[in-house]
mmCIF file of C-alpha atoms in Angstrom:
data_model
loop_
_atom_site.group_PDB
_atom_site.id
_atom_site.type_symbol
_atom_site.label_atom_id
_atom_site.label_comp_id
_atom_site.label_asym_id
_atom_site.label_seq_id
_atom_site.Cartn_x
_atom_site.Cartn_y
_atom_site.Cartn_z
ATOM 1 C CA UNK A 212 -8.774 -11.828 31.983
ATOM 2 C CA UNK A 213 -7.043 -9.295 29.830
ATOM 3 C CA UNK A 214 -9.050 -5.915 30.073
ATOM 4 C CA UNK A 215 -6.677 -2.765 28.101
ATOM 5 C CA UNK A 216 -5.389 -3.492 24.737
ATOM 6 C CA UNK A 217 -2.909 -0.654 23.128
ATOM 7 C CA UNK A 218 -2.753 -0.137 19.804
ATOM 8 C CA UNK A 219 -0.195 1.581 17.836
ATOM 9 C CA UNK A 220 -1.596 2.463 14.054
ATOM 10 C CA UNK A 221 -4.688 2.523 14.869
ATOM 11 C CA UNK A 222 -5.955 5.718 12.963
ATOM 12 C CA UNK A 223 -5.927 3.934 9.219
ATOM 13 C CA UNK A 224 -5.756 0.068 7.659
ATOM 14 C CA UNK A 225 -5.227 -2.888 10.148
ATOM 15 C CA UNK A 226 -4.801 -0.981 13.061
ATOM 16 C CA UNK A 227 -8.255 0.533 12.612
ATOM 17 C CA UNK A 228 -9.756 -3.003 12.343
ATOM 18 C CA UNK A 229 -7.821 -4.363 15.039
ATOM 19 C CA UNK A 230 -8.934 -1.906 17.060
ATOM 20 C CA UNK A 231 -12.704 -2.886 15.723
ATOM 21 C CA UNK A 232 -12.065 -6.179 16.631
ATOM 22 C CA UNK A 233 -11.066 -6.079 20.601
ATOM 23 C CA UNK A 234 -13.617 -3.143 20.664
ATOM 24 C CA UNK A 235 -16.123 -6.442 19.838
ATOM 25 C CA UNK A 236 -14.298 -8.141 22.723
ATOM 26 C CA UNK A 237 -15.561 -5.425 24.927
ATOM 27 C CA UNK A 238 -12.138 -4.544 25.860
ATOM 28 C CA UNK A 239 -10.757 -1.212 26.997
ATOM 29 C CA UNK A 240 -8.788 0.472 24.506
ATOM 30 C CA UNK A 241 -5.646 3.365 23.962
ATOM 31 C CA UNK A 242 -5.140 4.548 20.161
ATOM 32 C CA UNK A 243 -1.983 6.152 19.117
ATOM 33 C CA UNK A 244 -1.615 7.263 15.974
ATOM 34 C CA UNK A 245 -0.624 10.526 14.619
ATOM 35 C CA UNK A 246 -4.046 12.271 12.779
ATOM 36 C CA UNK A 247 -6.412 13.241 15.981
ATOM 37 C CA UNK A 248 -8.820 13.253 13.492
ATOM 38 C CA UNK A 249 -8.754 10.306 12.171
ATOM 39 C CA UNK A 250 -8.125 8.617 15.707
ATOM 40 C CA UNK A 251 -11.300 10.388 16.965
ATOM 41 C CA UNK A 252 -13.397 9.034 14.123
ATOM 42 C CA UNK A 253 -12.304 5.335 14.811
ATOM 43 C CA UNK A 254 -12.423 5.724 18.613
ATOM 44 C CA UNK A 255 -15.740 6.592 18.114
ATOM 45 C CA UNK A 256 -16.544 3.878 16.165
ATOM 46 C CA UNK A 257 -14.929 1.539 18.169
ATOM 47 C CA UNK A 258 -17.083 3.100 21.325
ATOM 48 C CA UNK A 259 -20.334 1.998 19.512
ATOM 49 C CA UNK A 260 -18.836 -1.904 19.611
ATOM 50 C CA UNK A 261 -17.135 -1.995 23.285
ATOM 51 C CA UNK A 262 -18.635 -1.643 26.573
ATOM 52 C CA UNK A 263 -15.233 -0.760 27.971
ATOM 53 C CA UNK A 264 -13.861 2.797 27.259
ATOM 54 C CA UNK A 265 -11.678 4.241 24.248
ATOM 55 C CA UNK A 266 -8.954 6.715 24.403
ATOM 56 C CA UNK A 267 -6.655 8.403 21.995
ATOM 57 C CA UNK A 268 -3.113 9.799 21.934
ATOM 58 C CA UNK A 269 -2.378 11.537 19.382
ATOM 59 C CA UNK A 270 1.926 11.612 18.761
ATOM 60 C CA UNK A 271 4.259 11.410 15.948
ATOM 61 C CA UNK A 272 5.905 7.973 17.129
ATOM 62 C CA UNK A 273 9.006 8.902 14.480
ATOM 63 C CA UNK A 274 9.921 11.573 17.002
ATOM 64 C CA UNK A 275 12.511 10.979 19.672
ATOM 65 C CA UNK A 276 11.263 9.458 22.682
ATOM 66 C CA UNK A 277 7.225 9.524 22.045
ATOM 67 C CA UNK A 278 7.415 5.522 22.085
ATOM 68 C CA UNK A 279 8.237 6.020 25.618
ATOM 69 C CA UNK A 280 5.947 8.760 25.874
ATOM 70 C CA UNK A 281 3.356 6.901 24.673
ATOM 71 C CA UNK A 282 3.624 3.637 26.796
ATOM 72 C CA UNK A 283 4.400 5.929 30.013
ATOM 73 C CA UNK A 284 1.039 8.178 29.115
ATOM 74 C CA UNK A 285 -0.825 4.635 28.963
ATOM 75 C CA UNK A 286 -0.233 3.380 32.085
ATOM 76 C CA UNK A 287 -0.389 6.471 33.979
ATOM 77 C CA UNK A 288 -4.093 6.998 33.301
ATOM 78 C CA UNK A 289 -5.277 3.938 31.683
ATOM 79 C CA UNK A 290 -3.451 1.030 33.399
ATOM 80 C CA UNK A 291 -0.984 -1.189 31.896
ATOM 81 C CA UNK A 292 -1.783 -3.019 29.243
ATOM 82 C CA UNK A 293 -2.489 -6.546 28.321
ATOM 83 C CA UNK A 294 -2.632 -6.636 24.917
ATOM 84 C CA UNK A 295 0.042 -4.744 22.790
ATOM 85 C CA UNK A 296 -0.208 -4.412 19.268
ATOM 86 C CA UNK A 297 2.232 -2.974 17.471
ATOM 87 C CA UNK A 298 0.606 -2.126 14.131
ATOM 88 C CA UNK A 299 2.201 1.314 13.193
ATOM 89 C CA UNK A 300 4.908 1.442 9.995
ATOM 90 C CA UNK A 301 5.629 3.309 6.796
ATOM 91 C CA UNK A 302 6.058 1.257 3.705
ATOM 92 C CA UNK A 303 9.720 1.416 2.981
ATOM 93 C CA UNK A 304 9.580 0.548 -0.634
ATOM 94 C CA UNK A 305 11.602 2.046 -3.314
ATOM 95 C CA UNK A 306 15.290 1.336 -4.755
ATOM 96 C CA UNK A 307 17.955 1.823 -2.042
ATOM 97 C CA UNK A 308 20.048 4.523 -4.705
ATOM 98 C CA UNK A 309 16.802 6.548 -5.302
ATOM 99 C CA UNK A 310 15.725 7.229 -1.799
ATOM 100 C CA UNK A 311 16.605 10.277 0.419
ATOM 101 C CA UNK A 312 19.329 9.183 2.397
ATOM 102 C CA UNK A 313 17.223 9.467 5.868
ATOM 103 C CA UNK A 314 13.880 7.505 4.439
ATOM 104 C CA UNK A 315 15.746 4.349 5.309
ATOM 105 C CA UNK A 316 16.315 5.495 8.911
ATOM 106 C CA UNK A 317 12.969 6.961 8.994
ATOM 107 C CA UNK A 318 11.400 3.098 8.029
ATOM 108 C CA UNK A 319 13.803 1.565 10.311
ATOM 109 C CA UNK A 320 12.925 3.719 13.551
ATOM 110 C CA UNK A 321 9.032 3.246 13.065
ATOM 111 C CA UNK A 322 8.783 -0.172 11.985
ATOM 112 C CA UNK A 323 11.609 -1.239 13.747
ATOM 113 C CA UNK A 324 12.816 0.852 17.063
ATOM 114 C CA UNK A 325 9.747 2.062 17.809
ATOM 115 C CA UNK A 326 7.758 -1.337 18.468
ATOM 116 C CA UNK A 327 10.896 -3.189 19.870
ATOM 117 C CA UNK A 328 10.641 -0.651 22.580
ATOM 118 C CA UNK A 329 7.481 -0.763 23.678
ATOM 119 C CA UNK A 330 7.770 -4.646 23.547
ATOM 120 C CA UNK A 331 10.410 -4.672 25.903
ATOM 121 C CA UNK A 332 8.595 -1.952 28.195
ATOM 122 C CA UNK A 333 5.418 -4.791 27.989
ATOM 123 C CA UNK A 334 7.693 -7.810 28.655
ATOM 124 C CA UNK A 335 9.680 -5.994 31.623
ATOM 125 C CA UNK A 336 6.241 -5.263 32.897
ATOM 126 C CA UNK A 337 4.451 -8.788 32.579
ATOM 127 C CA UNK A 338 7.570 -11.362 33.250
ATOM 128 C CA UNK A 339 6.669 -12.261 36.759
ATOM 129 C CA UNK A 340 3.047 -11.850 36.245
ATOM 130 C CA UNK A 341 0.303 -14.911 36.686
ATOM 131 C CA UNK A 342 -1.871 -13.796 34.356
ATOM 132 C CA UNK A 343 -1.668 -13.828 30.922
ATOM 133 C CA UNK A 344 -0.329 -11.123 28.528
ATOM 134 C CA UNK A 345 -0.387 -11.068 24.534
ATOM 135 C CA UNK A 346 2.296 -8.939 22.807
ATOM 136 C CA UNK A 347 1.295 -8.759 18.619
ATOM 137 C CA UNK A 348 4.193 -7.013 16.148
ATOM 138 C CA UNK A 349 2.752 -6.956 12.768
ATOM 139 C CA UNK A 350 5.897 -7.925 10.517
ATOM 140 C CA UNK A 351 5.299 -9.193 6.571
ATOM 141 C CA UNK A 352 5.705 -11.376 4.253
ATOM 142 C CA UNK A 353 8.620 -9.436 3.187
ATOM 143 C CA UNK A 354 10.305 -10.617 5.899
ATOM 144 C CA UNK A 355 11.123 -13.857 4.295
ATOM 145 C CA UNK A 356 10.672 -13.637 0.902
ATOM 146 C CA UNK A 357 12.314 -11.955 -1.866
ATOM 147 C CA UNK A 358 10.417 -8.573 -2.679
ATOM 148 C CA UNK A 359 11.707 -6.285 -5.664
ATOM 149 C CA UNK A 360 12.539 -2.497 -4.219
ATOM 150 C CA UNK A 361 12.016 -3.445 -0.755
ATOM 151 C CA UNK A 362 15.271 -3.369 1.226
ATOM 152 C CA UNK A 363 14.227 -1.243 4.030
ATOM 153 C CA UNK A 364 10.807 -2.613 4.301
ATOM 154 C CA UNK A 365 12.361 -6.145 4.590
ATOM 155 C CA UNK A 366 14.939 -5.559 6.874
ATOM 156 C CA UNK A 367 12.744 -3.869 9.272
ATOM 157 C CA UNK A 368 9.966 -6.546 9.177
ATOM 158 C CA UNK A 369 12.985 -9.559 9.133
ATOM 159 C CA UNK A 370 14.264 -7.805 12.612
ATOM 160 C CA UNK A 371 10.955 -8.534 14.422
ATOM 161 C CA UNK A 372 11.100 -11.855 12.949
ATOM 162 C CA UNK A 373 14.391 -12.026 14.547
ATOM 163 C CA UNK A 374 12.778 -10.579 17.838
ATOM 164 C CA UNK A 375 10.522 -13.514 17.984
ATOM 165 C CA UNK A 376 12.588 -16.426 17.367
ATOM 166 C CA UNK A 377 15.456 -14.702 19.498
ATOM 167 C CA UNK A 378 13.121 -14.099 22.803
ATOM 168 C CA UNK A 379 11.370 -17.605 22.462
ATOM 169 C CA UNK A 380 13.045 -18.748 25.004
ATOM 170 C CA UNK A 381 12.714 -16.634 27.800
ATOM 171 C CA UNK A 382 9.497 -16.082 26.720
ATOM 172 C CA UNK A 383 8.830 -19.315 27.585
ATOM 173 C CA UNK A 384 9.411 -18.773 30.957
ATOM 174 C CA UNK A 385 6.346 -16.235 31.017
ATOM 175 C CA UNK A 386 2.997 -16.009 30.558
ATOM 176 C CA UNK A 387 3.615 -13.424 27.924
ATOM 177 C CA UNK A 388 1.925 -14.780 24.295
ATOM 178 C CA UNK A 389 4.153 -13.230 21.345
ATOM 179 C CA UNK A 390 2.698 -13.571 18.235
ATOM 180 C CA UNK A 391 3.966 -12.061 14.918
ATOM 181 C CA UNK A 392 1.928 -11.339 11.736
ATOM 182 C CA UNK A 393 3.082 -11.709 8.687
ATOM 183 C CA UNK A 394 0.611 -10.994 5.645
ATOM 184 C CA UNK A 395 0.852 -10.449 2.468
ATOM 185 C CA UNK A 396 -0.791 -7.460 0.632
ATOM 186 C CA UNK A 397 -2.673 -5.832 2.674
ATOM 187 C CA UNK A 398 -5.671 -3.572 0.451
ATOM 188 C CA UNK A 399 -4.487 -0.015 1.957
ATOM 189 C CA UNK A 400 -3.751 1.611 -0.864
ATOM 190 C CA UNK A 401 -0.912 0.745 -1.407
ATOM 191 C CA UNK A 402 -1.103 -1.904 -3.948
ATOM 192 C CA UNK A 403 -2.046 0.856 -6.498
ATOM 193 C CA UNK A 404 0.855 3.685 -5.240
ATOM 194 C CA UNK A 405 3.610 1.511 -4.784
ATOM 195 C CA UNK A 406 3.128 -2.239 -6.397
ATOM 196 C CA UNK A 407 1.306 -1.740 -9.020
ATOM 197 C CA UNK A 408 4.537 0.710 -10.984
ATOM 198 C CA UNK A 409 6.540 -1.972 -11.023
ATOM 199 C CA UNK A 410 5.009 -4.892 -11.797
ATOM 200 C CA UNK A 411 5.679 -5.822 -15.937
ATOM 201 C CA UNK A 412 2.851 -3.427 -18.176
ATOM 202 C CA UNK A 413 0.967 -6.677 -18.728
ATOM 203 C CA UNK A 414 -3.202 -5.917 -17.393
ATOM 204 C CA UNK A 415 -3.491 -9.144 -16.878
ATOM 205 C CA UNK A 416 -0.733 -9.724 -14.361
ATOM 206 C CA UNK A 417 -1.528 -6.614 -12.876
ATOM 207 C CA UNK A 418 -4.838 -7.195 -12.798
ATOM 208 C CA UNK A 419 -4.195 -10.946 -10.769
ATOM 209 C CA UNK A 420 -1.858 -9.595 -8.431
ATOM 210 C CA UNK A 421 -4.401 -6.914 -7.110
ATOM 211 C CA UNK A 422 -6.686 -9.895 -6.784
ATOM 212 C CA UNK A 423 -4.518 -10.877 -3.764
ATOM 213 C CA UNK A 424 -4.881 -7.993 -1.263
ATOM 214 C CA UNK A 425 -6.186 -9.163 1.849
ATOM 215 C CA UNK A 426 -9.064 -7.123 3.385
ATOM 216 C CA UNK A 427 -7.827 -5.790 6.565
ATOM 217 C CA UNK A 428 -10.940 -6.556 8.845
ATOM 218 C CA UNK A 429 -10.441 -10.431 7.702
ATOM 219 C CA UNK A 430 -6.645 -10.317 8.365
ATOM 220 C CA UNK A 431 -7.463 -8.169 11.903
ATOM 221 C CA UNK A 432 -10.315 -10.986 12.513
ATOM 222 C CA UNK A 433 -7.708 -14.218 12.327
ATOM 223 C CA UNK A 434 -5.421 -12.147 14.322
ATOM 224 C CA UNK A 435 -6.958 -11.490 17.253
ATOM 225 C CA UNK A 436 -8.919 -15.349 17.168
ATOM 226 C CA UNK A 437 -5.612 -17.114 16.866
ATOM 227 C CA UNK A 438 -4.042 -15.019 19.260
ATOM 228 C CA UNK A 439 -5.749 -16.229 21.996
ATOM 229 C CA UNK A 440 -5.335 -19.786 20.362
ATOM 230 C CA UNK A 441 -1.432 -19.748 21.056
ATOM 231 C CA UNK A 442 -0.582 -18.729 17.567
ATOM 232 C CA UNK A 443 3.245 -17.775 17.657
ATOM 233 C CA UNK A 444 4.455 -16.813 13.695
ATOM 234 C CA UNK A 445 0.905 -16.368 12.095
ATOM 235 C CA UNK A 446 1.193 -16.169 8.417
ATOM 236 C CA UNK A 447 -1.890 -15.109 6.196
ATOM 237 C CA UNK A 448 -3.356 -15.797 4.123
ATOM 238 C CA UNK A 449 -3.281 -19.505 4.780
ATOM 239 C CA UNK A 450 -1.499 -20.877 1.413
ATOM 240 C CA UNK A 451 1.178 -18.385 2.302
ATOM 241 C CA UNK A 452 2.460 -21.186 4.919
ATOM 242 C CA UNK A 453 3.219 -23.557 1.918
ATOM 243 C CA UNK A 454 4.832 -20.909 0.293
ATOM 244 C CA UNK A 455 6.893 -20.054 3.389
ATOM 245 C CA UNK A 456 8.089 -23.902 3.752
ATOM 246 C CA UNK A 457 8.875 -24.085 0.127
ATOM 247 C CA UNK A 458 10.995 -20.914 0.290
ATOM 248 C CA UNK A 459 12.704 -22.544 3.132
ATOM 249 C CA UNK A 460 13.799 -25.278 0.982
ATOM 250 C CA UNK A 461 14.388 -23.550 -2.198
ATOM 251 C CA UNK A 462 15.280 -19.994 -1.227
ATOM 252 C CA UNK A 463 15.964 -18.611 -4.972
ATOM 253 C CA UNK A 464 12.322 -19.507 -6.080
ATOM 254 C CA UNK A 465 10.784 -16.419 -4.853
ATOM 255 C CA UNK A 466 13.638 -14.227 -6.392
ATOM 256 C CA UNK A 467 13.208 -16.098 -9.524
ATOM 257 C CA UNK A 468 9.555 -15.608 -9.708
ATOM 258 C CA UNK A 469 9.806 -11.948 -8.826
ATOM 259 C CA UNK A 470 11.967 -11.757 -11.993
ATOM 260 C CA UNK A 471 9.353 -12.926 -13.860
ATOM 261 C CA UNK A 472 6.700 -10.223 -12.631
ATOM 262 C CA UNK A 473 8.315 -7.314 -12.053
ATOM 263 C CA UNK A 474 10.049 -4.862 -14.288
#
């Protein structure tokens, strides 16, 4: 029976409704994410929904050694976790030329480093153990398809892509469940800050595309059902898994359709 779920992110988008959503599980919870404010606002929401108990840790996970901070803090006074969600990123769009030259390192540590090491602190700590464990790395859509001004963001969600497939195996060994997202837009915000520029000046097109976003408490709904329904690489929404195969086949299509959309 898993009990403590820890939740990087948590303060803002999916996170927050993940965190909603094992709250309604009645789980215990630690959110980490790096406004106390904020965290303190959806712990206490997430309070009204659980009967377990909620903490917070407030930490700047792009700093040097708070990802082991962070999962050290947890199990020192809240237990080790069962769940793991690693939910926390920046966006990492933008052409590579145009960019300060540490941004890229900056997207790579935090959507990248940072959850790759607290997955392997979860699977060191639940390899040999009976009961089952569920590790969840929110990647993207960008990891497999072609997305116009977003090198960094790509290769950091394509590396836990790469986690996945490359631990399957031993994983298998376990009772540890891995399961990787990857969405498509997500309605944060940042349709309008970063998409939106660089689509083609058409208000139609523009107009369709932001018809697309995914509401994060539906996304943070599926993922935590078909997580504990064996889901392994969960793509959303569902026609996105068509998409996916087709790209597999034809791997230029999405480039050439980008062409077609974005300036």
């Amino acid at each position: 029976m898993v009990r403590l779920a820890l939740i990087t992110g948590a303060s803002a988008g999916l996170g927050e409704q993940l965190a909603y959503e094992f709250a309604r599980r009645h789980l215990n919870l630690v959110l980490v994410g790096r406004q106390r404010t904020k965290l303190e606002r959806v712990a206490r929401q997430a309070a009204r929904l659980t009967r377990g108990k909620v903490a917070i840790l407030a930490v700047d996970l792009l700093e040097e050694g708070q990802a082991q901070f962070v999962w050290q803090r947890c199990v020192q006074h809240c237990g080790v976790p069962d769940v793991l969600v690693n939910s926390t990123a920046l966006s990492g769009f933008g052409t590579v030329a145009q960019q300060p030259q540490n941004a890229g390192q900056r997207v790579l540590r935090l959507n990248t480093l940072v959850p790759l090491t607290l997955s392997q602190y979860f699977i060191r700590m639940h390899q040999h153990d009976p009961a089952a464990s569920f590790l969840i790395n929110i990647a993207s859509a960008g990891a497999e398809l072609t997305l116009p001004y977003s090198a960094f963001h790509s290769a950091s969600k394509a590396a836990l892509l790469g986690f996945a497939r490359g631990s399957q195996f031993e994983l298998a060994r376990t009772r540890i469940h891995l399961v990787t997202v990857l969405p498509t837009l997500l309605n944060t915000g940042h349709f309008a800050q970063v998409t939106a520029p660089d689509l083609k000046p058409w208000p139609l097109l523009v107009k369709l595309v932001a018809k697309q976003q995914l509401a994060p408490k539906k996304v943070a709904r599926k993922i935590v059902r078909q997580t504990f329904h064996g889901a392994k690489i969960l793509r959303l929404p569902l026609p996105y898994q068509m998409v996916a195969n087709v790209n597999q086949i034809l791997p230029d299509l999405s480039y050439r359709l980008s062409r077609l959309i974005y300036q």
